[in-house]
Coordinates of C-alpha atoms and ligand atoms in Angstrom, one line a residue:
M283 CA -24.6 -13.2 6.6
A284 CA -24.2 -9.9 4.9
A285 CA -23.3 -8.1 8.1
S286 CA -20.2 -10.2 8.4
A287 CA -18.8 -8.6 5.2
S288 CA -17.7 -5.1 5.6
S289 CA -17.5 -2.2 3.2
S290 CA -14.9 -1.1 0.7
L291 CA -13.7 2.4 0.5
I292 CA -11.9 5.0 -1.5
S293 CA -8.6 6.6 -0.8
S294 CA -6.4 9.5 -1.6
R295 CA -4.6 9.9 -4.9
S296 CA -1.3 9.1 -3.3
P297 CA -0.1 5.5 -3.6
I298 CA -1.4 3.5 -0.7
K299 CA -0.9 0.1 0.9
L300 CA -4.1 -1.9 0.7
T301 CA -3.3 -4.9 2.8
S302 CA -4.8 -3.7 6.0
L303 CA -8.0 -3.1 4.2
S304 CA -8.3 -6.3 2.3
S305 CA -10.8 -7.6 4.7
L306 CA -13.1 -4.8 3.7
R307 CA -14.1 -6.6 0.5
W308 CA -17.7 -7.8 0.2
K309 CA -17.8 -11.5 -0.3
L310 CA -21.4 -11.7 -1.4
P311 CA -22.2 -11.4 -5.1
V312 CA -23.8 -8.2 -6.4
S313 CA -24.1 -9.8 -9.8
V314 CA -27.3 -10.2 -11.7
S315 CA -27.8 -13.8 -10.4
L316 CA -28.8 -12.7 -6.9
P317 CA -32.3 -11.7 -6.0
R318 CA -32.6 -7.9 -5.6
H319 CA -33.1 -7.8 -1.9
Q320 CA -30.0 -9.9 -1.3
R321 CA -28.0 -7.8 -3.6
R322 CA -29.0 -4.7 -1.7
R323 CA -27.9 -6.1 1.6
A324 CA -24.6 -7.1 0.1
S325 CA -23.9 -3.9 -1.7
P326 CA -20.7 -2.2 -0.5
V327 CA -20.1 1.5 -0.1
F328 CA -18.0 1.5 -3.1
V329 CA -17.9 -1.5 -5.4
V330 CA -18.7 -3.8 -7.1
V331 CA -18.9 -7.3 -8.6
S332 CA -19.3 -10.9 -7.6
M333 CA -16.2 -12.4 -6.1
D334 CA -17.5 -15.8 -7.2
A335 CA -17.8 -15.2 -11.0
K336 CA -15.1 -13.5 -13.1
P337 CA -16.1 -10.0 -13.9
T338 CA -16.0 -8.8 -17.6
V339 CA -13.8 -5.9 -18.6
L340 CA -14.3 -4.3 -22.0
V341 CA -11.2 -2.7 -23.4
A342 CA -12.4 -0.3 -26.1
E343 CA -9.0 1.1 -27.2
K344 CA -5.6 -0.4 -27.6
L345 CA -3.9 -1.0 -24.3
G346 CA -0.3 -2.1 -23.5
E347 CA 0.3 -5.9 -23.2
A348 CA 1.4 -5.7 -19.5
G349 CA -1.9 -4.1 -18.6
L350 CA -3.9 -6.6 -20.5
A351 CA -2.0 -9.5 -18.8
L352 CA -2.9 -8.0 -15.4
L353 CA -6.6 -7.7 -16.4
K354 CA -6.7 -11.3 -17.8
D355 CA -5.4 -12.7 -14.5
F356 CA -8.5 -11.4 -12.9
A357 CA -11.3 -10.9 -15.4
N358 CA -12.7 -11.9 -18.7
V359 CA -11.2 -9.4 -21.1
D360 CA -13.0 -8.4 -24.3
C361 CA -10.8 -6.2 -26.5
S362 CA -13.2 -4.6 -29.0
Y363 CA -11.7 -1.6 -30.7
N364 CA -13.4 1.0 -33.0
L365 CA -16.9 0.3 -31.7
S366 CA -19.6 2.6 -32.9
P367 CA -21.6 4.4 -30.1
E368 CA -24.4 2.0 -30.7
E369 CA -22.2 -1.1 -30.5
L370 CA -20.7 0.2 -27.3
C371 CA -24.1 0.7 -25.8
T372 CA -25.1 -2.8 -26.8
K373 CA -22.0 -4.5 -25.3
I374 CA -21.9 -2.5 -22.1
S375 CA -24.8 -4.3 -20.5
L376 CA -22.5 -7.4 -20.3
C377 CA -19.6 -5.6 -18.7
D378 CA -18.5 -4.7 -15.2
A379 CA -15.8 -2.4 -16.3
L380 CA -14.8 -0.4 -19.3
I381 CA -11.3 0.8 -20.3
V382 CA -10.9 3.7 -22.8
R383 CA -8.3 6.2 -23.9
S384 CA -9.4 9.6 -25.3
G385 CA -11.0 8.2 -28.5
T386 CA -14.1 6.8 -26.9
K387 CA -17.0 8.9 -25.7
V388 CA -18.4 7.4 -22.6
S389 CA -21.7 9.2 -22.7
R390 CA -24.8 9.2 -20.5
E391 CA -26.3 6.6 -22.9
V392 CA -23.5 4.2 -22.1
F393 CA -24.3 4.3 -18.4
E394 CA -28.0 4.1 -19.1
S395 CA -27.5 1.1 -21.4
S396 CA -25.4 -0.7 -18.8
G397 CA -28.5 -1.5 -16.8
G398 CA -26.5 -0.9 -13.6
R399 CA -23.9 -3.5 -14.3
L400 CA -21.0 -1.1 -15.2
K401 CA -19.3 -0.3 -12.0
V402 CA -15.9 1.1 -13.1
V403 CA -14.7 3.2 -16.0
G404 CA -11.0 3.3 -16.4
R405 CA -9.5 6.1 -18.4
A406 CA -6.0 4.9 -19.6
G407 CA -4.6 8.4 -19.4
V408 CA -5.2 11.7 -17.8
G409 CA -8.0 13.7 -19.5
I410 CA -11.4 12.5 -18.5
D411 CA -13.3 15.0 -20.7
N412 CA -14.5 12.1 -22.9
V413 CA -16.4 10.6 -19.9
D414 CA -19.7 12.0 -18.7
L415 CA -18.7 12.2 -15.0
G416 CA -22.1 13.4 -13.9
A417 CA -23.8 10.4 -15.5
A418 CA -21.2 8.1 -14.0
T419 CA -21.8 9.5 -10.5
E420 CA -25.6 9.3 -10.9
H421 CA -25.2 5.6 -11.8
G422 CA -22.9 4.9 -8.9
C423 CA -20.1 4.1 -11.4
L424 CA -16.6 4.9 -10.3
V425 CA -14.3 6.6 -12.7
V426 CA -10.6 6.0 -12.3
N427 CA -7.8 7.4 -14.4
A428 CA -4.0 6.8 -14.9
P429 CA -2.8 10.3 -14.1
T430 CA 1.0 9.9 -13.9
A431 CA 2.4 7.4 -16.4
N432 CA 2.2 9.6 -19.5
T433 CA 3.3 12.9 -17.9
V434 CA 6.9 12.7 -19.2
A435 CA 5.8 11.6 -22.6
A436 CA 3.4 14.5 -23.0
A437 CA 6.1 17.0 -21.7
E438 CA 8.7 15.6 -24.2
H439 CA 6.2 15.9 -27.0
G440 CA 5.5 19.5 -26.0
I441 CA 9.2 20.2 -26.1
A442 CA 9.5 18.4 -29.5
L443 CA 6.7 20.6 -30.9
L444 CA 8.3 23.7 -29.4
T445 CA 11.7 23.1 -31.0
A446 CA 10.3 21.7 -34.3
M447 CA 8.1 24.7 -34.7
A448 CA 10.9 27.2 -33.9
R449 CA 13.1 25.6 -36.6
N450 CA 10.4 24.8 -39.1
V451 CA 11.3 21.1 -39.0
A452 CA 8.0 19.7 -40.4
Q453 CA 7.7 22.3 -43.1
A454 CA 11.3 21.9 -44.2
D455 CA 11.0 18.2 -44.2
A456 CA 7.9 18.4 -46.5
S457 CA 9.7 20.9 -48.7
I458 CA 12.8 18.8 -49.2
K459 CA 10.6 15.7 -49.9
A460 CA 8.8 17.7 -52.5
G461 CA 12.2 18.2 -54.3
K462 CA 12.9 21.7 -53.0
W463 CA 15.9 23.2 -51.2
Q464 CA 14.6 26.3 -49.4
R465 CA 17.3 27.4 -47.0
N466 CA 16.2 31.0 -46.9
K467 CA 12.5 30.3 -46.4
Y468 CA 13.0 28.2 -43.3
V469 CA 15.1 30.5 -41.1
G470 CA 13.9 29.8 -37.6
V471 CA 13.9 31.6 -34.2
S472 CA 16.1 30.9 -31.3
L473 CA 14.8 29.8 -27.9
V474 CA 17.5 31.0 -25.6
G475 CA 16.4 34.0 -23.6
K476 CA 12.9 33.9 -24.8
T477 CA 9.9 33.9 -22.4
L478 CA 7.7 30.7 -22.3
A479 CA 4.4 31.0 -20.6
V480 CA 3.3 27.6 -19.2
M481 CA -0.5 27.7 -18.9
G482 CA -1.4 25.1 -16.3
F483 CA 1.4 24.3 -13.9
G484 CA 0.4 20.7 -13.1
K485 CA 2.3 17.5 -13.8
V486 CA 2.9 18.1 -17.5
G487 CA 3.3 21.8 -17.3
T488 CA 6.0 21.4 -14.5
E489 CA 8.0 18.9 -16.6
V490 CA 7.8 21.2 -19.7
A491 CA 9.0 24.1 -17.6
R492 CA 11.9 22.0 -16.2
R493 CA 13.0 21.0 -19.7
A494 CA 12.5 24.5 -21.2
K495 CA 14.8 26.0 -18.5
G496 CA 17.5 23.6 -19.8
L497 CA 17.1 25.2 -23.2
G498 CA 17.9 28.6 -21.6
M499 CA 14.3 30.0 -21.7
H500 CA 12.8 32.3 -19.2
I501 CA 9.7 30.6 -17.7
I502 CA 6.6 32.1 -16.3
A503 CA 3.4 30.2 -15.5
H504 CA -0.2 30.8 -14.9
D505 CA -2.2 28.4 -12.8
P506 CA -4.9 29.7 -10.3
Y507 CA -4.5 26.5 -8.2
A508 CA -0.8 25.8 -8.2
P509 CA 1.2 26.5 -5.0
A510 CA 3.6 29.4 -5.5
D511 CA 6.4 27.6 -3.5
R512 CA 6.4 24.7 -6.0
A513 CA 6.9 27.2 -8.8
H514 CA 9.6 29.1 -6.9
A515 CA 11.5 25.9 -6.2
L516 CA 11.8 25.5 -10.0
G517 CA 12.7 29.2 -10.6
V518 CA 9.3 29.8 -12.2
E519 CA 7.2 32.9 -11.6
L520 CA 3.5 32.4 -11.3
V521 CA 1.7 35.3 -13.0
S522 CA -1.9 36.3 -13.9
F523 CA -3.5 35.0 -17.1
D524 CA -3.2 38.4 -18.8
E525 CA 0.4 39.0 -17.8
A526 CA 1.3 35.5 -19.1
I527 CA -0.3 36.0 -22.5
K528 CA 0.9 39.6 -22.9
T529 CA 4.5 39.0 -22.1
A530 CA 5.2 35.5 -23.6
D531 CA 7.1 34.8 -26.8
F532 CA 5.9 31.2 -26.6
I533 CA 2.7 30.0 -24.9
S534 CA 2.4 26.3 -24.0
L535 CA -1.0 25.0 -22.9
H536 CA -1.3 22.4 -20.1
M537 CA -4.6 22.9 -18.4
P538 CA -7.6 20.5 -18.4
L539 CA -10.6 21.2 -20.6
T540 CA -13.3 22.4 -18.3
P541 CA -16.1 24.9 -18.7
A542 CA -13.7 27.6 -17.4
T543 CA -10.9 26.8 -19.9
S544 CA -13.1 26.0 -22.9
K545 CA -11.9 28.4 -25.8
I546 CA -9.8 30.3 -23.3
L547 CA -7.6 31.4 -26.2
N548 CA -10.1 33.4 -28.2
D549 CA -10.2 36.5 -30.4
E550 CA -10.2 38.8 -27.3
N551 CA -7.1 37.1 -25.8
F552 CA -5.2 36.7 -29.0
A553 CA -5.6 40.5 -29.4
K554 CA -3.7 40.9 -26.1
M555 CA -0.7 38.8 -27.2
K556 CA 2.7 40.0 -28.4
K557 CA 2.8 40.1 -32.2
G558 CA 4.6 37.0 -33.4
V559 CA 3.8 34.8 -30.4
R560 CA 4.0 31.1 -30.9
I561 CA 1.5 28.6 -29.4
I562 CA 2.0 25.0 -28.4
N563 CA -1.0 22.8 -27.4
V564 CA -0.6 19.3 -26.1
A565 CA -3.5 19.7 -23.6
R566 CA -6.9 19.6 -25.3
G567 CA -8.1 21.1 -28.6
G568 CA -11.1 22.7 -26.9
V569 CA -9.1 25.2 -24.9
I570 CA -8.4 27.1 -28.2
D571 CA -11.1 28.7 -30.3
E572 CA -9.7 27.2 -33.5
E573 CA -11.4 29.7 -35.8
A574 CA -10.0 32.6 -33.8
L575 CA -6.6 31.0 -34.0
V576 CA -6.8 30.9 -37.8
R577 CA -7.7 34.6 -37.8
A578 CA -4.8 35.3 -35.4
L579 CA -2.4 33.4 -37.7
D580 CA -3.7 35.2 -40.8
A581 CA -3.2 38.5 -39.0
G582 CA 0.3 37.7 -38.0
I583 CA -0.5 38.0 -34.3
V584 CA 0.4 34.4 -33.9
A585 CA 3.5 33.6 -35.9
Q586 CA 3.2 29.8 -35.6
A587 CA 1.2 27.1 -33.8
A588 CA 2.1 23.5 -33.0
L589 CA -0.9 21.4 -32.1
D590 CA -1.2 17.8 -30.9
V591 CA -4.9 18.1 -30.0
F592 CA -8.0 19.3 -31.7
T593 CA -11.6 20.2 -30.8
V594 CA -12.8 17.4 -33.0
E595 CA -10.5 14.4 -33.4
P596 CA -9.6 13.5 -36.1
P597 CA -10.1 17.1 -37.4
P598 CA -11.8 17.6 -40.8
K599 CA -9.3 17.0 -43.6
D600 CA -10.0 20.4 -45.2
S601 CA -9.7 22.3 -41.9
R602 CA -8.0 25.6 -42.6
L603 CA -6.2 25.4 -39.3
I604 CA -4.6 22.0 -40.2
Q605 CA -3.7 23.2 -43.7
H606 CA -2.2 26.5 -42.5
E607 CA 1.4 26.7 -43.5
N608 CA 2.4 28.1 -40.1
V609 CA 0.9 25.3 -38.2
T610 CA 2.6 22.0 -37.3
V611 CA 0.3 19.2 -36.3
T612 CA 0.5 15.7 -34.8
P613 CA -2.4 13.3 -34.3
H614 CA -2.7 13.4 -30.5
L615 CA 0.6 11.7 -29.9
G616 CA 1.5 13.3 -26.6
A617 CA 1.1 10.1 -24.6
S618 CA 2.2 7.8 -27.4
T619 CA 5.6 6.5 -26.5
M620 CA 6.2 2.8 -25.9
E621 CA 7.2 3.5 -22.3
A622 CA 4.2 5.7 -21.5
Q623 CA 1.7 3.3 -23.0
E624 CA 3.1 0.3 -21.0
G625 CA 3.0 2.4 -17.9
V626 CA -0.5 3.7 -18.5
A627 CA -1.7 0.2 -19.2
I628 CA -0.3 -1.1 -15.9
E629 CA -1.5 1.9 -14.0
I630 CA -5.1 1.6 -15.3
A631 CA -5.3 -2.2 -15.1
E632 CA -4.2 -2.0 -11.4
A633 CA -6.8 0.7 -10.7
V634 CA -9.6 -1.2 -12.4
V635 CA -8.8 -4.6 -10.9
G636 CA -8.5 -3.0 -7.5
A637 CA -11.8 -1.2 -7.8
L638 CA -13.5 -4.4 -9.0
R639 CA -12.1 -6.2 -6.0
G640 CA -13.5 -3.5 -3.8
E641 CA -10.2 -2.2 -2.8
L642 CA -9.3 1.5 -2.5
A643 CA -9.1 3.5 -5.6
A644 CA -6.2 5.8 -5.4
T645 CA -7.1 7.5 -8.6
A646 CA -10.8 7.9 -8.2
V647 CA -12.1 10.9 -10.2
N648 CA -15.7 11.1 -9.1
A649 CA -15.7 10.2 -5.4
P650 CA -14.4 11.8 -2.3
M651 CA -10.9 10.6 -1.5
V652 CA -10.3 9.7 2.1
P653 CA -6.7 9.0 3.1
A654 CA -5.9 5.3 3.7
E655 CA -4.9 5.8 7.4
V656 CA -8.2 7.6 8.0
L657 CA -10.1 4.7 6.4
T658 CA -8.4 2.1 8.6
E659 CA -9.4 4.0 11.7
L660 CA -12.9 4.6 10.5
K661 CA -13.7 1.1 9.4
P662 CA -15.9 0.0 12.4
Y663 CA -17.6 3.4 12.4
V664 CA -18.4 3.0 8.7
T665 CA -20.4 -0.2 9.5
L666 CA -22.0 1.6 12.5
A667 CA -23.1 4.5 10.4
E668 CA -24.8 2.2 7.8
K669 CA -26.5 0.2 10.5
L670 CA -27.8 3.2 12.3
G671 CA -29.2 4.5 8.9
R672 CA -30.9 1.1 8.3
L673 CA -32.3 1.0 11.8
A674 CA -33.6 4.6 11.8
V675 CA -35.4 4.3 8.5
Q676 CA -37.1 1.0 9.5
L677 CA -38.4 2.8 12.6
V678 CA -40.3 5.3 10.4
A679 CA -44.0 4.5 10.0
G680 CA -45.1 3.6 6.4
G681 CA -46.4 6.7 4.7
S682 CA -44.1 9.1 6.5
G683 CA -41.7 10.5 3.9
V684 CA -38.1 10.8 5.1
K685 CA -37.0 14.3 4.2
S686 CA -34.8 15.6 6.9
V687 CA -32.1 13.6 8.6
K688 CA -29.5 14.9 11.1
V689 CA -26.3 12.9 11.8
S690 CA -24.5 14.0 14.9
Y691 CA -20.9 12.9 15.6
A692 CA -19.7 13.2 19.2
S693 CA -15.9 13.2 19.3
A694 CA -13.0 14.7 21.2
R695 CA -11.2 15.3 17.9
A696 CA -11.0 18.8 16.4
P697 CA -13.5 19.1 13.5
D698 CA -10.7 19.3 11.0
D699 CA -9.3 16.0 12.2
L700 CA -12.5 14.0 11.4
D701 CA -13.5 13.5 7.8
T702 CA -17.2 12.6 7.9
R703 CA -17.9 12.3 4.2
L704 CA -17.6 8.5 4.3
L705 CA -19.8 8.2 7.3
R706 CA -22.4 10.5 5.8
A707 CA -22.4 8.3 2.7
M708 CA -22.9 5.2 4.8
V709 CA -25.7 6.6 6.8
T710 CA -27.3 7.6 3.4
K711 CA -26.8 4.1 2.1
G712 CA -28.4 2.7 5.2
L713 CA -31.3 5.1 5.0
I714 CA -32.1 4.7 1.3
E715 CA -31.3 1.1 0.4
P716 CA -34.0 -0.6 2.6
I717 CA -36.7 1.6 1.1
S718 CA -35.7 1.6 -2.6
S719 CA -34.2 -0.4 -5.3
V720 CA -31.3 2.0 -5.6
F721 CA -27.8 0.8 -5.1
V722 CA -26.0 3.4 -3.0
N723 CA -22.3 3.7 -2.7
L724 CA -19.7 6.4 -1.9
V725 CA -19.8 7.6 -5.5
N726 CA -23.5 8.3 -5.7
A727 CA -24.6 8.8 -2.0
D728 CA -25.0 12.5 -2.0
F729 CA -26.6 12.6 -5.4
T730 CA -29.1 9.9 -4.5
A731 CA -30.1 11.6 -1.3
K732 CA -30.6 14.9 -3.2
Q733 CA -32.5 13.2 -5.9
R734 CA -34.9 11.6 -3.4
G735 CA -35.4 14.9 -1.6
V736 CA -33.6 13.7 1.6
R737 CA -31.7 16.5 3.3
I738 CA -28.9 15.2 5.4
S739 CA -27.3 17.6 7.8
E740 CA -24.3 16.9 10.0
E741 CA -23.5 18.2 13.4
R742 CA -20.3 17.9 15.5
V743 CA -20.5 17.5 19.2
I744 CA -17.1 18.3 20.6
L745 CA -16.3 16.3 23.7
D746 CA -13.6 16.9 26.3
G747 CA -10.9 14.4 26.9
S748 CA -8.3 12.6 24.9
P749 CA -9.0 12.2 21.2
E750 CA -7.7 8.7 20.9
K751 CA -10.8 7.3 19.2
P752 CA -12.0 9.1 16.2
L753 CA -15.6 9.1 17.5
E754 CA -17.5 8.4 20.7
T755 CA -21.0 8.1 19.3
I756 CA -23.0 8.6 16.1
Q757 CA -26.6 9.7 16.3
V758 CA -29.1 9.6 13.5
Q759 CA -32.3 11.5 13.8
I760 CA -35.2 11.6 11.3
A761 CA -37.4 14.7 11.8
N762 CA -41.1 15.2 10.9
V763 CA -42.1 11.5 10.7
E764 CA -44.2 9.1 12.7
S765 CA -42.7 5.9 14.1
R766 CA -43.7 2.2 14.0
F767 CA -42.2 2.1 17.5
A768 CA -43.4 5.2 19.4
S769 CA -40.6 4.8 22.0
A770 CA -38.1 5.6 19.2
I771 CA -39.2 9.2 19.2
S772 CA -37.0 11.3 21.3
E773 CA -38.1 14.1 23.6
S774 CA -37.4 16.6 20.8
G775 CA -39.7 14.7 18.4
E776 CA -37.4 12.9 16.0
V777 CA -36.9 9.2 15.4
T778 CA -33.6 8.8 17.1
V779 CA -31.0 6.0 17.3
E780 CA -27.5 6.3 18.6
G781 CA -24.6 3.9 18.6
K782 CA -20.9 3.5 19.4
V783 CA -18.1 1.2 18.6
K784 CA -17.0 -1.2 21.5
D785 CA -14.0 -3.4 21.0
G786 CA -14.3 -2.8 17.3
V787 CA -17.9 -3.9 17.2
P788 CA -20.8 -1.5 16.5
H789 CA -23.4 -1.3 19.2
L790 CA -26.8 0.3 19.4
T791 CA -26.7 2.4 22.6
K792 CA -29.9 4.5 22.4
V793 CA -33.4 4.3 21.0
G794 CA -35.5 7.5 21.5
A795 CA -34.9 8.4 25.1
F796 CA -34.0 4.8 26.2
E797 CA -30.5 3.7 26.7
V798 CA -29.8 0.1 25.5
D799 CA -26.7 -1.8 24.6
V800 CA -27.0 -4.3 21.9
S801 CA -24.3 -5.4 19.4
L802 CA -25.3 -4.6 15.8
E803 CA -24.2 -8.0 14.5
G804 CA -27.5 -9.7 13.7
N805 CA -31.1 -8.5 13.6
I806 CA -32.8 -6.7 16.4
I807 CA -36.2 -6.9 18.2
L808 CA -37.1 -3.8 20.1
C809 CA -39.9 -4.3 22.8
R810 CA -41.4 -1.7 25.0
Q811 CA -42.9 -3.2 28.2
V812 CA -43.7 -2.5 31.7
D813 CA -40.6 -3.2 33.6
Q814 CA -41.2 -6.4 35.7
P815 CA -39.4 -9.6 36.7
G816 CA -39.4 -12.4 34.2
M817 CA -39.7 -10.5 31.0
I818 CA -36.3 -11.4 29.7
G819 CA -37.0 -15.1 30.4
T820 CA -40.4 -15.0 28.8
V821 CA -39.2 -13.5 25.6
G822 CA -36.0 -15.6 25.6
S823 CA -38.0 -18.8 25.9
I824 CA -40.4 -18.0 23.1
L825 CA -37.4 -17.3 20.8
G826 CA -35.7 -20.5 22.1
E827 CA -38.8 -22.6 21.3
E828 CA -38.9 -21.0 17.9
N829 CA -35.2 -21.9 17.3
V830 CA -34.0 -18.3 17.2
N831 CA -30.6 -17.8 18.7
V832 CA -30.4 -14.7 20.9
S833 CA -27.0 -13.0 20.7
F834 CA -27.6 -10.1 23.1
M835 CA -30.2 -8.6 25.3
S836 CA -30.3 -5.3 27.0
V837 CA -33.0 -3.4 28.9
G838 CA -33.2 0.4 29.2
R839 CA -35.7 1.8 31.5
I840 CA -37.0 5.1 32.7
A841 CA -37.2 3.9 36.3
P842 CA -37.7 0.6 38.1
R843 CA -41.2 -0.9 37.4
K844 CA -41.9 1.8 34.9
Q845 CA -41.6 1.5 31.1
A846 CA -38.6 -0.2 29.7
V847 CA -37.2 -0.9 26.2
M848 CA -35.7 -4.3 25.7
A849 CA -33.3 -4.7 22.7
I850 CA -32.7 -8.3 21.7
G851 CA -30.1 -9.2 19.1
V852 CA -31.1 -12.3 17.2
D853 CA -29.1 -14.3 14.7
E854 CA -32.0 -15.6 12.7
H855 CA -35.1 -14.0 11.3
P856 CA -37.9 -14.9 13.7
S857 CA -41.0 -16.5 12.2
K858 CA -44.3 -14.6 12.1
S859 CA -45.6 -16.9 14.9
A860 CA -42.6 -16.1 17.1
L861 CA -43.2 -12.4 16.7
K862 CA -46.9 -12.8 17.3
R863 CA -46.3 -14.6 20.5
I864 CA -44.0 -11.9 21.7
G865 CA -46.6 -9.3 20.9
E866 CA -49.2 -11.3 22.9
I867 CA -47.2 -11.1 26.1
P868 CA -49.4 -8.9 28.3
A869 CA -46.7 -6.6 29.5
V870 CA -45.5 -5.9 26.0
E871 CA -46.8 -2.5 24.9
E872 CA -45.2 -2.4 21.4
F873 CA -42.5 -4.2 19.5
V874 CA -40.7 -4.1 16.2
F875 CA -38.4 -6.4 14.3
L876 CA -35.5 -4.6 12.5
D877 CA -33.7 -6.2 9.7
L878 CA -30.0 -5.2 9.6
Ligands
NAD2301 N1 -1.6 15.3 -25.7 C1 -1.6 14.3 -24.9 O1 -1.5 13.1 -25.4 C2 -1.7 14.5 -23.5 C3 -1.0 13.7 -22.6 C4 -1.1 13.9 -21.2 C5 -1.9 14.9 -20.7 N2 -2.6 15.7 -21.7 C6 -3.5 16.8 -21.2 O2 -2.6 17.7 -20.6 C7 -3.3 18.5 -19.6 C8 -2.5 18.5 -18.4 O3 -2.3 17.2 -17.9 P1 -1.6 17.0 -16.4 O4 -1.4 15.6 -16.3 O5 -0.5 18.0 -16.3 O6 -2.8 17.5 -15.5 P2 -2.7 18.1 -14.1 O7 -4.1 18.0 -13.5 O8 -1.5 17.6 -13.3 O9 -2.4 19.7 -14.4 C9 -3.4 20.5 -14.8 C10 -3.1 21.9 -14.2 O10 -4.0 22.8 -14.8 C11 -4.4 23.7 -13.8 N3 -5.6 24.5 -14.2 C12 -6.9 24.2 -14.0 N4 -7.6 25.2 -14.5 C13 -6.8 26.1 -15.0 C14 -7.0 27.4 -15.6 N5 -8.2 27.9 -15.8 N6 -5.9 28.1 -16.0 C15 -4.6 27.6 -15.7 N7 -4.4 26.4 -15.2 C16 -5.5 25.7 -14.8 C17 -4.6 22.9 -12.6 O11 -4.5 23.6 -11.4 C18 -3.4 21.9 -12.7 O12 -2.3 22.3 -12.0 C19 -4.7 17.8 -19.5 O13 -5.6 18.4 -20.4 C20 -4.4 16.4 -20.1 O14 -5.6 15.8 -20.6 C21 -2.5 15.5 -23.0
3PG2302 O1 -5.2 12.9 -21.5 C1 -4.3 12.1 -21.8 O2 -3.9 11.2 -21.0 C2 -3.8 12.2 -23.1 O3 -4.5 13.1 -23.9 C3 -3.5 10.9 -23.8 O4 -4.7 10.5 -24.4 P1 -4.6 9.1 -25.2 O5 -4.6 8.1 -24.1 O6 -5.9 9.0 -26.0 O7 -3.4 9.1 -26.0

C-alpha cells in the first residue's frame, strides 16, 4: 500500500551521495493512468512520475551528446528545437520534464498548459531568468539548473572580450578584411596596473578575477553577499557599488539578472564612472540600460564595451548599440565551448533523471535545500509529519474550515540544529491532500497552504536530555474547528494529534487528551467507550469476522472504568457493515475510521 512507500526529498547544492536515500522513492505511479485518489495517496513530497512507465523528457535546445545518452537510458527523449511558444505549450502536456538553455521562455502559460504533468524543468546552464519560477513553484514543478559546468567557459570568454576590446581585435580584423591597413587607428590600451571592478563575485566573477590578476591588473569587487574572506584569499578587495564604478578602468559584470540588478548600469551610474571606462558584460543584457550605454559611449564616458548578452536576444539588427564602432559583440557565447557544453549536458541530465526518480536534487532552484545527512536522519519523522497531518484533518468535522494549524516539535536539540521546513511541508501535504485535488510537495507546500488560507505556525518545545534523536514528538493542532470525534479536542480546544518515532516506525501517541500507542502503518479506527472488560475482544472479533486484519490495538483512558479511547490499527479498509457493527456496541460512545 501507499504507506509502504516513503517520500523523496531535496538536498543541498553540494554534491551528495544518494544511496542511503534510494529507498525513499515512491513506487506507485503518479501518472495520468491512475485514479485521482490513488495518485494523491502515492504522491511524494518532492517528485514525480511513474516508475512503471518511461517518463518523457522534452529537450527544447541543443544538448551535448553525453547528456542525451544519459537521458535516453531512462526516459523517452523528444529533441524538438526552435519551438514557437504555442508549439511548446502544446507539446508540454505530454512531458514529465523539460530541458532548456537560455533561448526558451518557460512562461506561466507553459506550466498551465502542462495540466500538472510537468514535474521538472532543467536549465542546462546557470541563469534561470528565462524560467517563471513563481509559476513553477505554484504548479509544484521543481526547477533544477547546472550551475558549475560552464563557469570556466564564461570566465574565459570574459577575459577574451576584455583583451580583445583593449586591443581592438574585432574592429581591426573587420578593417583588414575590408582591405584596409589602419595601424594608427587601432592603438589599444594596456591592462597591466589597471583597476578591474568585478561586479558579482560568484563563480564566474571569481574566476575572472583570478585570471585578470595573472594579467597584472588590480582587482576590486562588489558583491553584497560575497564573504570577505574568500575575496581576501584571492587578494581582492570588496568595495561598495559606488566605489567600484567610480574607481575602475574596466568594469566586468557577473551578477544575476534580478529586480535589484535590472538596468543597474543606467544614466545615473554611468555619470559616476571614470571618463574612458571600459565595460564587459557576460552576465545578462538586462543589467545594463542599453540606451543609456549608447548615450555614455557617444559622450565618451564609456570608451568601449564588449558584450556577450543583450536585453533581447537576438538583438535587433539595426540596434545602435550593436552597430556602435566602440562596441564588440558576441552572440551569447560565454558557455559555448565544447567542454562546457558536454559538462552542462551531463550535469543537467543527471539532475533531471535524479529528480524524476524521486532522488535528491542537489541543484534545486525553487525548493528549500536540506542537507543530505539531515534528510537521512529525518526520514521517519517526515512520514510521521505527513500522517499526523492526514489524521488531524480527517478528525475535523465537515463544514469546519481549516485555517489555523500549529505544529509543535519537542526536541532536546538546539533550535538551530533542527531544520523543520521539510516537516512543515509534510504536515501541509497531509493536511491538504485529503481534502483537495491539489498535489502538494516540498516545492509548493508553503504556497499551497497560503493560497488556501491555511496558516501554519511552528513551535519548538525544548526538552532536557541528550539530543541523540532529532525529535521526541511532533504535535499537530487545528484550532477553531469542530471534530467528527469529540475526544480529539484537547483541553485547550483544538483538534490534537501527537506522534513519535519508535524503532524507526511512526506511532500515534496522543489523540486529544488521551494517550494511545498505535503504529501508523495501516489505517486507524478510533473508538471512545466506557472502559470495561471485554471491549478489545468484542471489537477484535467483529473485525475478524469481517476479515479485517488488526495490526495494533491500544487503549488510553482517563481512569479505570471511566472513558477510554481505543486506537486500532487495521491493514484493510473495513466494510460499512463492520463499522456499523462497531458503532452498535453499547459501550461505544463515538468512533471514527481514519484513512492513512
Ligand atoms: N554569457 C554566458 O554564456 C554566461 C555563462 C555563465 C553564466 N552567465 C551569467 O553570469 C552570471 C553569474 O553566473 P555565476 O555562475 O557566477 O553565478 P553565481 O550565482 O555564482 O554568482 C553571482 C554573484 O552575483 C552576486 N550578486 C547578486 N546580486 C548582486 C548585486 N546586486 N550586486 C553585485 N553582486 C550581486 C551574488 O552574490 C553572487 O555571488 C549570471 O547572470 C549567469 O547567468 C552567463
Ligand atoms: O546562464 C548561463 O548558463 C549562460 O548564460 C549560458 O546560457 P546558454 O546555455 O543559453 O548558453
